[in-house]
mmCIF file of C-alpha atoms and ligand atoms in Angstrom:
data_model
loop_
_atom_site.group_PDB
_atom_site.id
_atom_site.type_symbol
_atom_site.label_atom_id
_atom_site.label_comp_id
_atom_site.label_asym_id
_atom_site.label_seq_id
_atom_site.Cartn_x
_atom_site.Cartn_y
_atom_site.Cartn_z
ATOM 1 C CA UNK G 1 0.000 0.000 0.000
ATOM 2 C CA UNK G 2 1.451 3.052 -1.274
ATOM 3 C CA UNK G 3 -0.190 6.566 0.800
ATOM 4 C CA UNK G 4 -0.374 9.984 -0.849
ATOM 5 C CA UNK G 5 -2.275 12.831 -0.366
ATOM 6 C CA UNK G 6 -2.597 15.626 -2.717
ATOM 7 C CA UNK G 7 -4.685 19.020 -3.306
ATOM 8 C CA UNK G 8 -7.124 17.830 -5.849
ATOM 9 C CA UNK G 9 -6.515 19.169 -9.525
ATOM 10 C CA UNK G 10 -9.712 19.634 -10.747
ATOM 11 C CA UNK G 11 -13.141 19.164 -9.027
ATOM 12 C CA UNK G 12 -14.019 16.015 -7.900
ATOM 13 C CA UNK G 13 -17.619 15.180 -8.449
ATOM 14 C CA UNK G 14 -20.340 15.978 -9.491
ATOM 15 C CA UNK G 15 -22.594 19.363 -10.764
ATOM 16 C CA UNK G 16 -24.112 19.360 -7.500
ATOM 17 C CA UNK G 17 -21.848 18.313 -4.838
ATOM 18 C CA UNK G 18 -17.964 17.223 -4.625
ATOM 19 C CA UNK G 19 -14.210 18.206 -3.782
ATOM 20 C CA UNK G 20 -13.045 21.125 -4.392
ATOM 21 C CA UNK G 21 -10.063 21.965 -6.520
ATOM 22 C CA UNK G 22 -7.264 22.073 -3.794
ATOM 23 C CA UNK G 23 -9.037 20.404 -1.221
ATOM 24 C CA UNK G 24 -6.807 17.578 0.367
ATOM 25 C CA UNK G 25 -7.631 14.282 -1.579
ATOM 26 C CA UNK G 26 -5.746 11.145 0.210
ATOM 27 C CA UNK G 27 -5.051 7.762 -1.400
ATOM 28 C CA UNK G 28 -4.007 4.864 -0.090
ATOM 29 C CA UNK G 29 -3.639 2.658 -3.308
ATOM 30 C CA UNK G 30 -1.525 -0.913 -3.905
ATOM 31 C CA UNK G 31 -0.146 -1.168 -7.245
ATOM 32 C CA UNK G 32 0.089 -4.709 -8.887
ATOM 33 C CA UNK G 33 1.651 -5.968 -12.223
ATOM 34 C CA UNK G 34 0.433 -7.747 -13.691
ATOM 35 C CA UNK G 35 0.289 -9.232 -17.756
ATOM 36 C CA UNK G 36 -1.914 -6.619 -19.828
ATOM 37 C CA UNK G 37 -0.584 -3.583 -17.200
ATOM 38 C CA UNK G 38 -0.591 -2.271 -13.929
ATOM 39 C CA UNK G 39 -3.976 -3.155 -11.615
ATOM 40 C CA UNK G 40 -4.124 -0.225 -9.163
ATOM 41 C CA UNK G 41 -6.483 -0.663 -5.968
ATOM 42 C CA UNK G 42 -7.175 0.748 -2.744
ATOM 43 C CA UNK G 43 -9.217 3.666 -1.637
ATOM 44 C CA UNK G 44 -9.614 7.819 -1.873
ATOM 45 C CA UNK G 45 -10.663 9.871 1.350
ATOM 46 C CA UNK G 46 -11.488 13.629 0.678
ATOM 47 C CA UNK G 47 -14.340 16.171 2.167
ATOM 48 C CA UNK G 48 -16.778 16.889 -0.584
ATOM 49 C CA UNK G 49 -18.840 20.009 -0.517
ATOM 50 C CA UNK G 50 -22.251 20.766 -2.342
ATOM 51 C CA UNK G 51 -25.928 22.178 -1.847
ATOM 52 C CA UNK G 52 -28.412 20.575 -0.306
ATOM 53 C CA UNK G 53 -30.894 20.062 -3.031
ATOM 54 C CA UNK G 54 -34.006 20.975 -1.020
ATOM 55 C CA UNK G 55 -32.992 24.013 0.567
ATOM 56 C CA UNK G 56 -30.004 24.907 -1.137
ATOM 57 C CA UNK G 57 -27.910 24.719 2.338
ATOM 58 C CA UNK G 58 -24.226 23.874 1.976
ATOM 59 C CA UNK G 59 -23.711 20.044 2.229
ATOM 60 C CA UNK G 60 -19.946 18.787 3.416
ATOM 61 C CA UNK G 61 -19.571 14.780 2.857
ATOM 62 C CA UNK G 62 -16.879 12.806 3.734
ATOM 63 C CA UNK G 63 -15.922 10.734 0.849
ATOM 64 C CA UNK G 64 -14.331 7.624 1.633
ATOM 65 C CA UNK G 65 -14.773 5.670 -1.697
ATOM 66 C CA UNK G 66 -12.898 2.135 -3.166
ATOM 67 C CA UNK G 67 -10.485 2.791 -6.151
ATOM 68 C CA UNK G 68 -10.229 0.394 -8.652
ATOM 69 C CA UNK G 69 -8.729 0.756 -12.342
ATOM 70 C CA UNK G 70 -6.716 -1.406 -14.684
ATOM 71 C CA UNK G 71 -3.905 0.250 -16.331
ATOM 72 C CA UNK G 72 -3.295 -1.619 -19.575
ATOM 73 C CA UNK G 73 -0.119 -0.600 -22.072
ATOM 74 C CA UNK G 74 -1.436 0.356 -25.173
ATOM 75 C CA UNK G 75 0.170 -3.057 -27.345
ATOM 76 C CA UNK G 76 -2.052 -5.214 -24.744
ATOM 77 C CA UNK G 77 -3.253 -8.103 -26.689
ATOM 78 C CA UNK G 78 -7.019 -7.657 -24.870
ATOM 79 C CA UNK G 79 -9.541 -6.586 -27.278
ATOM 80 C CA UNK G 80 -10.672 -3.271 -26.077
ATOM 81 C CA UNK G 81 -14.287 -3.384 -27.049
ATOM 82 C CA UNK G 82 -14.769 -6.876 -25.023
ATOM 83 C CA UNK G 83 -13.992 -5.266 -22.310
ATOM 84 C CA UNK G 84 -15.723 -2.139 -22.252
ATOM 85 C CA UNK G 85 -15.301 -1.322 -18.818
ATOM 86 C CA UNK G 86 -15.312 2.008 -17.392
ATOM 87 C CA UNK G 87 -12.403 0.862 -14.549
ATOM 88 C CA UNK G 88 -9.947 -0.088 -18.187
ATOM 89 C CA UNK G 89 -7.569 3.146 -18.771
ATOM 90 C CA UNK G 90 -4.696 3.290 -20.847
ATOM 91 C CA UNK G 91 -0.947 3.442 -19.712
ATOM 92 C CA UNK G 92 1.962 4.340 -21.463
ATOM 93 C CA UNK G 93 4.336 2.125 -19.224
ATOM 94 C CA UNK G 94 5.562 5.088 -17.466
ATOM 95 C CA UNK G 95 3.397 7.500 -16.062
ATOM 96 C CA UNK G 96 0.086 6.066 -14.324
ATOM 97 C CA UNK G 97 -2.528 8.810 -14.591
ATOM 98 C CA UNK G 98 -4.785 8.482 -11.348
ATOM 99 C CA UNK G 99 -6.685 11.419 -12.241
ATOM 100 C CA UNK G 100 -9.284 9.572 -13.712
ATOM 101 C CA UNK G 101 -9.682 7.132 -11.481
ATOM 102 C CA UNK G 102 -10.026 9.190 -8.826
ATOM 103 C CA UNK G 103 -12.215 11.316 -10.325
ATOM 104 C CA UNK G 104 -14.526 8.493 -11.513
ATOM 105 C CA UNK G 105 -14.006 6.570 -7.667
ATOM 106 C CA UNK G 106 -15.324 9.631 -5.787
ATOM 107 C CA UNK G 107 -18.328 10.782 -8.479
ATOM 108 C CA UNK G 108 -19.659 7.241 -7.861
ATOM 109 C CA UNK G 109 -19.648 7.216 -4.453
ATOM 110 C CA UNK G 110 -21.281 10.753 -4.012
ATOM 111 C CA UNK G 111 -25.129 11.191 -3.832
ATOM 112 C CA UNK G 112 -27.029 12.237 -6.723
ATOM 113 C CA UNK G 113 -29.112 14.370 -4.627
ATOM 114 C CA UNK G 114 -26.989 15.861 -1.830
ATOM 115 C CA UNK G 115 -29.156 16.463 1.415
ATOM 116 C CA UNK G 116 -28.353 18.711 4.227
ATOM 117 C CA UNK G 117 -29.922 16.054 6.464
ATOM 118 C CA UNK G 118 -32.248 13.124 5.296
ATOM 119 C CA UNK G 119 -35.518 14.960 6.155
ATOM 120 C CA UNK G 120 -34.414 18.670 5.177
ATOM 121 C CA UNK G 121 -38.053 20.195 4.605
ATOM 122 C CA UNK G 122 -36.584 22.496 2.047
ATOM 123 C CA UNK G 123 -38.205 25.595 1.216
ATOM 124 C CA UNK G 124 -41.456 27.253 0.976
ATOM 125 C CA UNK G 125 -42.697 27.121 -2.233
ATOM 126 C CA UNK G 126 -44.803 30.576 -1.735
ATOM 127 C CA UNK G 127 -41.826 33.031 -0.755
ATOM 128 C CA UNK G 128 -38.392 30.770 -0.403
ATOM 129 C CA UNK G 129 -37.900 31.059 3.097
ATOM 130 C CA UNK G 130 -35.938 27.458 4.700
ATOM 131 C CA UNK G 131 -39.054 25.492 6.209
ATOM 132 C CA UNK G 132 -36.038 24.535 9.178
ATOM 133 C CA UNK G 133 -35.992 28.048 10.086
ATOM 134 C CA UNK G 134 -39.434 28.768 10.375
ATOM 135 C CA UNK G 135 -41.480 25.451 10.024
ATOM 136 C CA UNK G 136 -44.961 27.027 10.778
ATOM 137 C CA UNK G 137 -45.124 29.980 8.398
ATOM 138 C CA UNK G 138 -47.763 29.720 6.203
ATOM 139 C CA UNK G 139 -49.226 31.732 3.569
ATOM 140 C CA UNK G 140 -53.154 33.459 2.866
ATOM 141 C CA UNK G 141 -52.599 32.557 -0.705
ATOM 142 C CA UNK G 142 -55.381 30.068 -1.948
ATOM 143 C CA UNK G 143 -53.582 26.373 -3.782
ATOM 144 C CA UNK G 144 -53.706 27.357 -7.770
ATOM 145 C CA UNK G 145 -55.508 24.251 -8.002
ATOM 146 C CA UNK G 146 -58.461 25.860 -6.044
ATOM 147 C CA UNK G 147 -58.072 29.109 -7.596
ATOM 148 C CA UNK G 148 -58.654 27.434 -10.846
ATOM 149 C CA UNK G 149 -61.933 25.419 -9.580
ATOM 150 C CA UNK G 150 -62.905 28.991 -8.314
ATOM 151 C CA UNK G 151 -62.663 30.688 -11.566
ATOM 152 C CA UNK G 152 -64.986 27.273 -13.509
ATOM 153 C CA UNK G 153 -67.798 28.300 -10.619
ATOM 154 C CA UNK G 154 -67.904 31.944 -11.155
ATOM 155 C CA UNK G 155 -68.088 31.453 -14.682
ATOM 156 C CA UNK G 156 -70.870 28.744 -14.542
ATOM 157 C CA UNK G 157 -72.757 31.531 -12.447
HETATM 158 ZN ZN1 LIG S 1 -31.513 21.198 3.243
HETATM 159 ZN ZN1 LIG S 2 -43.265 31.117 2.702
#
């Protein structure tokens, strides 16, 4: 097991939530030969940081994600459309380019819909305001829905 850490190059995630460029990203990875390449595996530990989706709070996550990838050299005999996995990348038999990896390893692991806790009630969908803040506020504004049933009766009279 090899153990790096390093400020992460480019965001790490996601549109909605994940590391941010120069936040610490820390690998602990093995790297095995083996006959097509290199087989890299271990795991990535980094703070992501998003918006909750509901009420647009900021989210921090701890990522702590597996890392998997098969570096292959580019003469490997495997046929690359057999194995069209998305853990294949290609190695030049020098430099092995984790970015991706990474990058793919901690995207996976994040949510899709970052929450700033599992029942965030969001926010009011009359004037904005965070239902956590103020979870009784309430508005004299009649549903559309009703308005609309309002509108069929006056006509009708
Ligand atoms: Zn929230
Ligand atoms: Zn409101």
């Amino acid at each position: 097991m090899e153990n790096l850490t390093f400020p992460a190059p480019v965001v790490l995630g996601t549109d909605v939530i994940g590391v941010p460029v120069g936040g610490d990203v820390e690998l602990e990875l093995s790297f095995e030969s083996v006959s097509d390449g290199i087989w890299v595996s271990g795991s990535v530990k980094a703070q992501a940081e998003g918006e909750c989706v509901r009420c647009l709070d900021k989210v921090r996550l701890d990522v702590d994600a597996p890392v998997q990838g098969m570096f292959m050299f580019p003469d490997s005999q495997r046929e690359a459309d057999e194995d069209e996995s998305e853990d294949v990348f290609e190695f030049d038999g020098e430099t092995i380019e984790l970015e991706e990896v990474v990058r793919d390893a901690v995207a996976t692991s994040l949510p899709y819909t970052p929450l700033c806790s599992p029942d965030c009630p969001g926010l009011c969908d009359q004037c904005g305001a965070r239902l956590a803040d103020d979870p009784d506020h309430e508005h004299e504004v009649i549903d559309p829905r009703w308005s609309a049933l309002q509108n069929l009766r006056d006509n009708e009279g």
